[in-house]
């Protein structure tokens, strides 16, 4: 299934994309695509989608999962990105937090913060947890997965790397976490370890890669994180980005007011964001 949340920010309704690509309203069956509702995905899969109301008007897609408790990011999880960043390949996953206030819809604008100088892009595969995971083995890890999604891990590099403290303040500005458009259940993804991914700025290809080059794969990441804290339904893990970010270019290139970012991952849809100076 391709599950969505649609409507105005903060008032999103649950929906599903049918076999013909039409948006169907799930409001009569689930309250939201969030938290404990993710345990009911089996029930949703048994619904007759053709009997659900079609949403015919053009609507905004919100983040494909609501009520996110933890937004966990993995750094330097692609060898080529670690190299372009001038950092050593980690022996264990590098973990940092992206605060949930950064989460927005897949086509909402990227807000350029006041004083920002180095706003960057990162196309990433997202993992959405479907049931609690604590001390799980790598073999059992994917049993705790609700599905996959597309994420742009927007970053302000001067905040992240040139000012004191940890990475989170360079990763968590408002609208620095576009998520969606869809939460795609695992049955629709034949091999999450071999998905093509890409990102363009103003129509120019910047990133082109594949999840096959991830250092730590989804099952390994879920298992690893669950050794330190319980993963809860609705938690998101953003699994890292391949080479091609602005920070790694010579000369470096960063986002400015008016730029347009488009990105996608095979089977997970596409995003489009206009960059806008924050008021």
XYZ file of N, CA, C and O in Angstrom, residues 63-258:
784
model
N 3.164 15.312 5.719
C 4.103 14.223 6.015
C 3.330 12.916 6.096
O 2.219 12.881 6.644
N 3.893 11.842 5.566
C 3.126 10.599 5.411
C 2.920 9.845 6.713
O 2.183 8.857 6.740
N 3.527 10.288 7.793
C 3.273 9.708 9.115
C 3.144 10.858 10.106
O 3.884 11.840 10.031
N 2.172 10.747 10.990
C 1.939 11.808 11.968
C 2.364 11.390 13.362
O 2.648 10.216 13.628
N 2.385 12.360 14.271
C 2.686 12.071 15.667
C 4.035 11.428 15.882
O 4.178 10.548 16.745
N 5.027 11.854 15.130
C 6.356 11.234 15.216
C 6.980 11.536 16.575
O 7.075 12.692 16.991
N 7.422 10.481 17.260
C 8.068 10.673 18.553
C 9.548 10.960 18.428
O 10.075 11.861 19.078
N 10.228 10.180 17.591
C 11.670 10.346 17.388
C 11.973 10.413 15.892
O 11.449 9.620 15.109
N 12.798 11.373 15.522
C 13.271 11.520 14.143
C 14.782 11.314 14.214
O 15.533 12.223 14.563
N 15.206 10.093 13.926
C 16.603 9.682 14.123
C 17.302 9.658 12.769
O 16.793 9.086 11.802
N 18.462 10.275 12.699
C 19.213 10.319 11.447
C 20.538 9.584 11.589
O 21.142 9.558 12.662
N 20.973 9.011 10.477
C 22.234 8.288 10.414
C 23.187 9.068 9.529
O 22.878 9.351 8.365
N 24.340 9.436 10.073
C 25.313 10.218 9.320
C 26.371 9.349 8.668
O 26.700 8.259 9.154
N 26.881 9.818 7.532
C 28.041 9.198 6.868
C 27.791 7.717 6.563
O 28.683 6.888 6.720
N 26.579 7.408 6.096
C 26.222 6.012 5.858
C 26.434 5.583 4.410
O 26.044 4.483 4.028
N 27.033 6.444 3.614
C 27.451 6.110 2.257
C 28.927 6.473 2.137
O 29.319 7.601 2.468
N 29.746 5.537 1.670
C 31.191 5.764 1.624
C 31.546 6.978 0.794
O 32.438 7.764 1.156
N 30.841 7.193 -0.341
C 31.183 8.320 -1.208
C 30.846 9.654 -0.551
O 31.561 10.649 -0.722
N 29.769 9.684 0.247
C 29.428 10.924 0.951
C 30.412 11.206 2.079
O 30.795 12.357 2.307
N 30.839 10.160 2.795
C 31.840 10.360 3.844
C 33.118 10.936 3.237
O 33.741 11.847 3.804
N 33.495 10.421 2.060
C 34.716 10.899 1.409
C 34.595 12.359 0.993
O 35.517 13.157 1.207
N 33.449 12.750 0.405
C 33.300 14.136 -0.040
C 33.204 15.091 1.147
O 33.481 16.281 1.016
N 32.800 14.564 2.318
C 32.719 15.378 3.531
C 34.056 15.461 4.261
O 34.181 16.188 5.246
N 35.042 14.688 3.786
C 36.353 14.682 4.428
C 36.343 14.002 5.774
O 37.144 14.332 6.655
N 35.443 13.030 5.954
C 35.317 12.345 7.236
C 35.541 10.844 7.055
O 35.247 10.280 6.001
N 36.066 10.218 8.092
C 36.344 8.786 8.034
C 35.048 7.989 8.033
O 34.041 8.395 8.624
N 35.077 6.840 7.369
C 33.926 5.947 7.365
C 33.752 5.378 8.777
O 34.700 4.843 9.354
N 32.564 5.497 9.363
C 32.384 5.072 10.763
C 32.385 3.554 10.917
O 31.959 2.815 10.031
N 32.879 3.101 12.067
C 32.837 1.677 12.389
C 31.481 1.266 12.937
O 31.099 0.101 12.862
N 30.760 2.215 13.527
C 29.388 2.011 13.980
C 28.548 3.154 13.427
O 29.075 4.221 13.098
N 27.219 2.975 13.324
C 26.377 4.050 12.815
C 26.533 5.345 13.609
O 26.575 5.326 14.845
N 26.651 6.446 12.889
C 26.677 7.783 13.496
C 25.230 8.240 13.653
O 24.474 8.307 12.679
N 24.826 8.549 14.879
C 23.430 8.868 15.173
C 23.311 10.325 15.603
O 24.103 10.818 16.407
N 22.307 11.010 15.054
C 21.978 12.341 15.560
C 20.473 12.534 15.446
O 19.786 11.781 14.744
N 19.959 13.533 16.150
C 18.518 13.778 16.160
C 18.171 14.922 15.230
O 18.894 15.915 15.126
N 17.059 14.765 14.558
C 16.441 15.869 13.828
C 15.133 16.134 14.571
O 14.278 15.238 14.656
N 14.978 17.301 15.149
C 13.818 17.538 16.002
C 12.535 17.508 15.178
O 12.501 17.927 14.013
N 11.471 16.984 15.791
C 10.255 16.724 15.041
C 9.572 17.996 14.538
O 8.758 17.930 13.617
N 9.898 19.150 15.093
C 9.326 20.406 14.587
C 9.826 20.732 13.183
O 9.274 21.618 12.518
N 10.842 20.012 12.712
C 11.342 20.215 11.353
C 10.469 19.522 10.310
O 10.557 19.826 9.114
N 9.622 18.582 10.739
C 8.865 17.763 9.806
C 7.835 18.606 9.056
O 7.119 19.421 9.646
N 7.743 18.382 7.751
C 6.752 19.060 6.924
C 6.356 18.143 5.782
O 6.873 17.032 5.637
N 5.435 18.602 4.961
C 4.987 17.828 3.825
C 6.033 17.776 2.727
O 6.967 18.592 2.689
N 5.895 16.844 1.790
C 6.912 16.629 0.771
C 7.084 17.775 -0.212
O 8.153 17.909 -0.823
N 6.053 18.594 -0.365
C 6.127 19.699 -1.308
C 5.989 21.059 -0.635
O 5.805 22.074 -1.318
N 6.079 21.068 0.696
C 6.094 22.340 1.413
C 7.418 23.045 1.154
O 8.422 22.404 0.823
N 7.471 24.371 1.302
C 8.717 25.086 1.010
C 9.829 24.762 2.000
O 9.577 24.444 3.166
N 11.062 24.822 1.516
C 12.229 24.827 2.401
C 12.404 26.260 2.885
O 12.549 27.181 2.078
N 12.365 26.456 4.188
C 12.528 27.799 4.753
C 14.006 28.046 5.044
O 14.624 27.308 5.809
N 14.557 29.071 4.419
C 15.953 29.440 4.653
C 16.016 30.272 5.930
O 15.488 31.389 5.975
N 16.631 29.767 7.003
C 16.594 30.479 8.286
C 17.319 31.831 8.227
O 18.209 32.041 7.394
N 16.935 32.712 9.119
C 17.636 33.993 9.239
C 19.116 33.733 9.533
O 19.461 32.944 10.407
N 19.983 34.396 8.818
C 21.414 34.266 9.052
C 22.039 33.023 8.443
O 23.252 32.810 8.566
N 21.248 32.188 7.779
C 21.782 30.963 7.184
C 22.688 31.299 5.999
O 22.408 32.205 5.218
N 23.765 30.537 5.869
C 24.721 30.748 4.786
C 24.935 29.505 3.935
O 25.332 29.612 2.773
N 24.661 28.321 4.490
C 25.049 27.093 3.819
C 23.955 26.032 3.944
O 24.155 24.962 4.510
N 22.784 26.324 3.373
C 21.680 25.367 3.408
C 21.881 24.333 2.302
O 22.038 24.674 1.135
N 21.869 23.080 2.681
C 22.255 21.982 1.800
C 21.106 20.973 1.685
O 20.140 21.022 2.429
N 21.254 20.057 0.753
C 20.236 19.045 0.449
C 20.789 17.651 0.689
O 21.982 17.415 0.594
N 19.904 16.686 0.972
C 20.309 15.288 1.132
C 19.098 14.389 0.870
O 18.186 14.330 1.697
N 19.089 13.658 -0.236
C 18.033 12.686 -0.493
C 18.316 11.434 0.337
O 19.439 10.935 0.365
N 17.282 10.949 1.054
C 17.498 9.823 1.960
C 16.302 8.885 1.984
O 15.148 9.301 1.819
N 16.590 7.609 2.234
C 15.573 6.589 2.472
C 15.149 6.653 3.927
O 15.990 6.611 4.834
N 13.843 6.743 4.158
C 13.311 6.763 5.517
C 12.688 5.436 5.892
O 12.046 4.769 5.071
N 12.865 5.041 7.152
C 12.243 3.850 7.719
C 11.243 4.303 8.773
O 11.579 5.111 9.638
N 10.030 3.786 8.720
C 9.006 4.132 9.707
C 8.705 2.893 10.543
O 8.353 1.839 10.009
N 8.862 3.028 11.849
C 8.650 1.900 12.769
C 7.153 1.652 12.941
O 6.370 2.588 13.100
N 6.761 0.355 12.935
C 5.357 0.001 13.045
C 4.962 -0.630 14.371
O 3.796 -0.585 14.754
N 5.931 -1.233 15.063
C 5.646 -1.774 16.386
C 6.903 -1.671 17.231
O 8.016 -1.590 16.688
N 6.761 -1.626 18.568
C 7.924 -1.376 19.425
C 9.072 -2.337 19.154
O 8.870 -3.538 18.936
N 10.274 -1.792 19.165
C 11.488 -2.587 18.931
C 12.479 -2.305 20.052
O 12.950 -1.184 20.207
N 12.777 -3.316 20.834
C 13.750 -3.199 21.918
C 14.609 -4.459 21.933
O 14.078 -5.570 22.008
N 15.916 -4.269 21.829
C 16.867 -5.382 21.806
C 16.519 -6.412 20.721
O 16.601 -7.617 20.946
N 16.111 -5.945 19.539
C 15.753 -6.889 18.481
C 17.004 -7.313 17.712
O 17.980 -6.565 17.596
N 16.967 -8.525 17.192
C 18.066 -9.019 16.371
C 17.947 -8.451 14.963
O 16.872 -7.997 14.545
N 19.046 -8.493 14.230
C 19.006 -8.042 12.848
C 18.053 -8.912 12.031
O 17.367 -8.413 11.128
N 17.980 -10.197 12.352
C 17.111 -11.117 11.615
C 15.633 -10.764 11.799
O 14.822 -10.950 10.885
N 15.283 -10.244 12.978
C 13.884 -9.931 13.269
C 13.548 -8.455 13.067
O 12.381 -8.059 13.208
N 14.527 -7.647 12.741
C 14.351 -6.196 12.761
C 13.255 -5.718 11.810
O 12.439 -4.848 12.158
N 13.207 -6.250 10.608
C 12.246 -5.750 9.628
C 10.809 -6.119 9.984
O 9.872 -5.559 9.400
N 10.620 -7.026 10.933
C 9.272 -7.323 11.414
C 8.666 -6.124 12.144
O 7.451 -6.073 12.358
N 9.513 -5.196 12.545
C 9.071 -4.014 13.294
C 8.880 -2.795 12.393
O 8.630 -1.698 12.882
N 8.977 -3.002 11.092
C 8.925 -1.911 10.128
C 7.522 -1.749 9.569
O 6.921 -2.709 9.085
N 6.981 -0.510 9.623
C 5.694 -0.226 8.985
C 5.868 0.006 7.501
O 5.013 -0.369 6.696
N 6.975 0.664 7.129
C 7.195 0.931 5.718
C 8.331 1.898 5.488
O 9.064 2.288 6.410
N 8.461 2.296 4.215
C 9.553 3.149 3.749
C 8.986 4.469 3.234
O 7.837 4.550 2.793
N 9.816 5.501 3.248
C 9.397 6.788 2.701
C 10.614 7.562 2.206
O 11.761 7.207 2.472
N 10.337 8.621 1.486
C 11.347 9.526 0.955
C 11.530 10.702 1.913
O 10.545 11.247 2.422
N 12.792 11.083 2.149
C 13.103 12.193 3.043
C 14.163 13.082 2.406
O 15.103 12.597 1.771
N 14.010 14.394 2.561
C 15.079 15.336 2.260
C 15.630 15.829 3.599
O 14.958 16.558 4.328
N 16.826 15.390 3.938
C 17.462 15.803 5.193
C 18.146 17.144 4.959
O 19.367 17.232 4.797
N 17.346 18.221 4.928
C 17.877 19.560 4.701
C 18.787 19.937 5.865
O 18.491 19.651 7.031
N 19.915 20.579 5.542
C 20.942 20.851 6.550
C 21.509 22.253 6.363
O 21.695 22.707 5.230
N 21.783 22.929 7.462
C 22.513 24.206 7.410
C 23.921 23.914 7.920
O 24.138 23.709 9.117
N 24.895 23.861 6.981
C 26.225 23.347 7.314
C 26.999 24.254 8.266
O 27.779 23.758 9.093
N 26.812 25.567 8.184
C 27.557 26.419 9.114
C 27.043 26.219 10.540
O 27.823 26.212 11.488
N 25.735 26.019 10.703
C 25.194 25.714 12.026
C 25.662 24.335 12.492
O 25.961 24.126 13.665
N 25.701 23.392 11.573
C 26.026 22.008 11.901
C 27.492 21.815 12.275
O 27.807 21.103 13.239
N 28.400 22.446 11.501
C 29.816 22.101 11.583
C 30.732 23.219 12.074
O 31.851 22.947 12.499
N 30.275 24.452 12.004
C 31.177 25.570 12.297
C 30.856 26.275 13.604
O 31.567 27.221 13.983
N 29.815 25.853 14.276
C 29.453 26.463 15.550
C 29.425 25.387 16.618
O 29.256 24.201 16.327
N 29.620 25.769 17.850
C 29.800 24.805 18.930
C 28.574 23.917 19.105
O 27.452 24.310 18.813
N 28.833 22.696 19.579
C 27.735 21.798 19.891
C 27.573 20.682 18.884
O 28.451 20.423 18.059
N 26.428 20.032 18.928
C 26.172 18.871 18.101
C 25.476 19.250 16.799
O 25.129 20.406 16.576
N 25.267 18.253 15.951
C 24.736 18.493 14.610
C 23.279 18.952 14.593
O 22.829 19.555 13.623
N 22.527 18.667 15.634
C 21.069 18.808 15.551
C 20.621 20.225 15.207
O 19.619 20.404 14.514
N 21.328 21.242 15.684
C 20.854 22.592 15.394
C 21.042 22.974 13.935
O 20.383 23.885 13.435
N 21.919 22.267 13.221
C 22.063 22.491 11.791
C 21.133 21.631 10.966
O 21.121 21.732 9.731
N 20.338 20.791 11.625
C 19.472 19.845 10.928
C 17.988 20.068 11.210
O 17.155 19.422 10.580
N 17.658 20.971 12.140
C 16.309 20.958 12.703
C 15.518 22.243 12.522
O 14.476 22.412 13.158
N 15.966 23.140 11.664
C 15.178 24.353 11.435
C 13.808 23.983 10.874
O 13.605 22.888 10.334
N 12.872 24.895 10.986
C 11.524 24.642 10.476
C 11.579 24.234 9.004
O 12.291 24.839 8.194
N 10.822 23.184 8.667
C 10.710 22.657 7.302
C 12.011 22.060 6.775
O 12.180 21.915 5.564
N 12.902 21.666 7.671
C 14.123 20.974 7.252
C 13.924 19.452 7.181
O 14.888 18.723 6.985
N 12.651 18.994 7.308
C 12.401 17.561 7.263
C 11.202 17.183 6.407
O 10.238 16.606 6.922
N 11.239 17.457 5.089
C 10.140 16.992 4.225
C 10.081 15.461 4.199
O 11.094 14.807 3.931
N 8.897 14.913 4.480
C 8.715 13.461 4.589
C 7.532 13.036 3.719
O 6.436 13.568 3.852
N 7.729 12.067 2.851
C 6.653 11.576 2.000
C 6.998 11.742 0.527
O 8.163 11.951 0.185
N 6.051 11.592 -0.382
C 4.609 11.717 -0.183
C 3.914 10.498 0.424
O 2.843 10.624 1.002
N 4.520 9.314 0.254
C 3.831 8.095 0.658
C 4.604 7.361 1.739
O 5.827 7.395 1.790
N 3.875 6.648 2.583
C 4.431 5.582 3.418
C 4.140 4.289 2.666
O 2.980 3.892 2.524
N 5.173 3.667 2.141
C 5.012 2.494 1.288
C 5.298 1.245 2.111
O 6.390 1.102 2.683
N 4.329 0.354 2.177
C 4.485 -0.858 2.986
C 5.508 -1.803 2.350
O 5.702 -1.795 1.130
N 6.194 -2.599 3.181
C 7.306 -3.418 2.683
C 6.943 -4.377 1.553
O 7.796 -4.707 0.726
N 5.683 -4.816 1.484
C 5.299 -5.759 0.437
C 5.406 -5.168 -0.960
O 5.465 -5.901 -1.951
N 5.450 -3.823 -1.048
C 5.546 -3.163 -2.351
C 6.986 -2.906 -2.775
O 7.235 -2.486 -3.907
N 7.936 -3.126 -1.886
C 9.349 -2.860 -2.178
C 10.082 -4.193 -2.218
O 10.296 -4.833 -1.185
N 10.471 -4.606 -3.426
C 11.099 -5.919 -3.589
C 12.430 -5.997 -2.863
O 12.752 -7.007 -2.232
N 13.221 -4.921 -2.929
C 14.549 -4.927 -2.310
C 14.926 -3.501 -1.910
O 15.379 -2.720 -2.746
N 14.736 -3.179 -0.648
C 15.050 -1.822 -0.177
C 16.545 -1.542 -0.194
O 16.958 -0.389 -0.056
N 17.353 -2.577 -0.350
C 18.807 -2.401 -0.400
C 19.305 -2.126 -1.819
O 20.513 -2.127 -2.061
N 18.370 -1.887 -2.765
C 18.799 -1.647 -4.150
C 17.821 -0.709 -4.846
O 17.270 -1.029 -5.900
N 17.587 0.467 -4.251
C 16.671 1.452 -4.813
C 17.451 2.635 -5.386
O 18.320 3.199 -4.722
N 17.118 3.018 -6.614
C 17.747 4.193 -7.209
C 17.230 5.452 -6.525
O 16.051 5.546 -6.155
N 18.107 6.455 -6.381
C 17.741 7.700 -5.732
C 18.414 8.867 -6.454
O 19.498 8.717 -7.023
N 17.761 10.038 -6.424
C 18.290 11.180 -7.168
C 17.785 12.481 -6.548
O 16.792 12.493 -5.824
N 18.489 13.565 -6.852
C 18.070 14.892 -6.414
C 18.578 15.927 -7.414
O 19.715 15.842 -7.886
N 17.723 16.899 -7.749
C 18.064 17.992 -8.651
C 17.829 19.330 -7.962
O 16.932 19.461 -7.122
N 18.626 20.325 -8.330
C 18.406 21.708 -7.909
C 18.255 22.538 -9.177
O 19.142 22.544 -10.046
N 17.108 23.185 -9.308
C 16.796 23.977 -10.504
C 16.982 23.165 -11.784
O 17.461 23.663 -12.808
N 16.604 21.888 -11.722
C 16.681 21.023 -12.883
C 18.040 20.410 -13.149
O 18.191 19.594 -14.063
N 19.045 20.739 -12.358
C 20.398 20.208 -12.536
C 20.609 19.034 -11.579
O 20.413 19.161 -10.368
N 21.019 17.906 -12.128
C 21.209 16.707 -11.315
C 22.392 16.888 -10.376
O 23.508 17.169 -10.801
N 22.132 16.716 -9.082
C 23.166 16.854 -8.065
C 23.532 15.504 -7.434
O 24.703 15.207 -7.217
N 22.521 14.720 -7.119
C 22.756 13.413 -6.500
C 22.129 12.318 -7.355
O 20.986 12.446 -7.809
N 22.876 11.275 -7.568
C 22.379 10.098 -8.268
C 23.072 8.893 -7.656
O 24.294 8.759 -7.745
N 22.308 8.051 -6.986
C 22.921 6.936 -6.282
C 21.952 5.795 -6.100
O 20.902 5.723 -6.739
N 22.286 4.900 -5.207
C 21.460 3.737 -4.913
C 21.645 3.332 -3.462
O 22.741 3.476 -2.903
N 20.584 2.837 -2.870
C 20.669 2.371 -1.492
C 21.589 1.159 -1.359
O 21.954 0.779 -0.246
N 21.971 0.566 -2.487
C 22.876 -0.592 -2.439
C 24.231 -0.232 -1.851
O 24.956 -1.114 -1.366
N 24.584 1.056 -1.872
C 25.896 1.466 -1.366
C 25.856 1.943 0.084
O 26.849 2.453 0.591
N 24.715 1.767 0.756
C 24.668 2.071 2.183
C 25.634 1.169 2.948
O 25.733 -0.028 2.666
N 26.313 1.734 3.923
C 27.228 0.952 4.754
C 26.432 0.071 5.710
O 26.661 -1.143 5.809
N 25.484 0.670 6.435
C 24.633 -0.053 7.380
C 23.221 -0.108 6.797
O 22.594 0.925 6.577
N 22.724 -1.308 6.541
C 21.448 -1.511 5.877
C 20.284 -1.333 6.861
O 20.476 -1.298 8.080
N 19.041 -1.225 6.342
C 17.895 -0.982 7.230
C 17.770 -1.945 8.405
O 17.571 -1.504 9.544
N 17.886 -3.241 8.161
C 17.737 -4.200 9.270
C 18.812 -3.996 10.326
O 18.539 -4.062 11.538
N 20.032 -3.735 9.873
C 21.127 -3.508 10.815
C 20.891 -2.246 11.631
O 21.178 -2.207 12.838
N 20.361 -1.202 11.003
C 20.125 0.058 11.717
C 19.036 -0.095 12.772
O 19.180 0.384 13.902
N 17.930 -0.741 12.413
C 16.846 -0.933 13.392
C 17.358 -1.744 14.586
O 17.111 -1.391 15.749
N 18.075 -2.821 14.305
C 18.608 -3.645 15.386
C 19.575 -2.847 16.257
O 19.484 -2.870 17.484
N 20.480 -2.120 15.635
C 21.497 -1.354 16.360
C 20.841 -0.319 17.277
O 21.160 -0.239 18.476
N 19.924 0.460 16.728
C 19.292 1.510 17.527
C 18.503 0.921 18.690
O 18.464 1.500 19.782
N 17.878 -0.235 18.460
C 17.049 -0.827 19.508
C 17.854 -1.344 20.695
O 17.279 -1.658 21.744
N 19.161 -1.411 20.559
C 20.001 -1.810 21.692
C 20.175 -0.674 22.697
O 20.545 -0.899 23.849
N 19.901 0.573 22.253
C 20.134 1.749 23.100
C 18.847 2.370 23.636
O 18.838 2.969 24.702
N 17.763 2.250 22.873
C 16.480 2.805 23.302
C 15.383 2.098 22.513
O 15.619 1.553 21.434
N 14.175 2.122 23.047
C 13.050 1.473 22.384
C 12.565 2.333 21.229
O 12.287 3.527 21.401
N 12.479 1.732 20.074
C 11.859 2.380 18.928
C 10.354 2.180 19.030
O 9.875 1.067 19.259
N 9.599 3.258 18.852
C 8.152 3.217 19.014
C 7.449 3.394 17.666
O 8.013 3.971 16.730
N 6.206 2.916 17.550
C 5.454 3.115 16.310
C 5.408 4.593 15.920
O 5.093 5.453 16.752
N 5.720 4.865 14.672
C 5.749 6.231 14.171
C 7.114 6.873 14.187
O 7.312 7.921 13.560
N 8.074 6.289 14.903
C 9.438 6.815 14.854
C 9.985 6.694 13.428
O 9.696 5.729 12.710
N 10.784 7.674 13.026
C 11.380 7.698 11.694
C 12.895 7.570 11.818
O 13.516 8.231 12.657
N 13.477 6.751 10.966
C 14.934 6.663 10.840
C 15.295 7.106 9.430
O 14.845 6.509 8.448
N 16.087 8.151 9.320
C 16.570 8.622 8.020
C 17.986 8.083 7.840
O 18.867 8.336 8.667
N 18.215 7.331 6.767
C 19.341 6.397 6.714
C 20.605 6.911 6.037
O 21.529 6.131 5.805
N 20.686 8.197 5.739
C 21.906 8.734 5.150
C 21.763 9.010 3.667
O 20.780 8.633 3.030
N 22.763 9.686 3.111
C 22.679 10.176 1.732
C 23.926 9.825 0.939
O 25.019 9.725 1.507
N 23.789 9.631 -0.373
C 24.973 9.413 -1.215
C 25.672 10.727 -1.537
O 25.236 11.806 -1.118
N 26.741 10.640 -2.296
C 27.516 11.829 -2.673
C 26.685 12.772 -3.533
O 25.670 12.394 -4.109
N 27.146 14.028 -3.584
C 26.504 15.020 -4.426
C 25.889 16.176 -3.669
O 25.176 16.999 -4.256
N 26.172 16.281 -2.363
C 25.645 17.408 -1.599
C 26.458 18.658 -1.908
O 27.597 18.595 -2.381
N 25.863 19.814 -1.629
C 26.519 21.072 -1.958
C 27.826 21.283 -1.233
O 28.776 21.864 -1.775
N 27.897 20.808 0.014
C 29.107 20.955 0.813
C 30.299 20.263 0.170
O 31.450 20.695 0.341
N 30.057 19.198 -0.591
C 31.145 18.413 -1.165
C 31.618 18.899 -2.512
O 32.558 18.320 -3.081
N 30.998 19.961 -3.042
C 31.368 20.454 -4.365
C 32.533 21.425 -4.284
O 32.831 21.994 -3.231
N 33.199 21.599 -5.406
C 34.296 22.570 -5.483
C 34.056 23.477 -6.706
O 34.235 23.027 -7.830
N 33.640 24.739 -6.504
C 33.348 25.366 -5.204
C 32.042 24.851 -4.615
O 31.212 24.286 -5.324
N 31.894 25.034 -3.326
C 30.679 24.606 -2.656
C 29.465 25.368 -3.193
O 29.573 26.507 -3.653
N 28.323 24.711 -3.138
C 27.084 25.328 -3.626
C 25.980 25.085 -2.611
O 25.821 23.962 -2.118
N 25.229 26.140 -2.313
C 24.171 26.008 -1.315
C 22.887 26.646 -1.822
O 22.879 27.377 -2.810
N 21.793 26.326 -1.131
C 20.475 26.767 -1.562
C 20.233 28.235 -1.216
O 20.647 28.720 -0.161
N 19.518 28.888 -2.126
C 19.166 30.290 -1.950
C 17.668 30.482 -2.181
O 17.002 29.634 -2.777
N 17.153 31.599 -1.734
C 15.758 31.963 -1.942
C 15.427 31.858 -3.439
O 16.136 32.409 -4.279
N 14.371 31.119 -3.767
C 13.952 30.967 -5.154
C 14.406 29.680 -5.814
O 13.886 29.314 -6.881
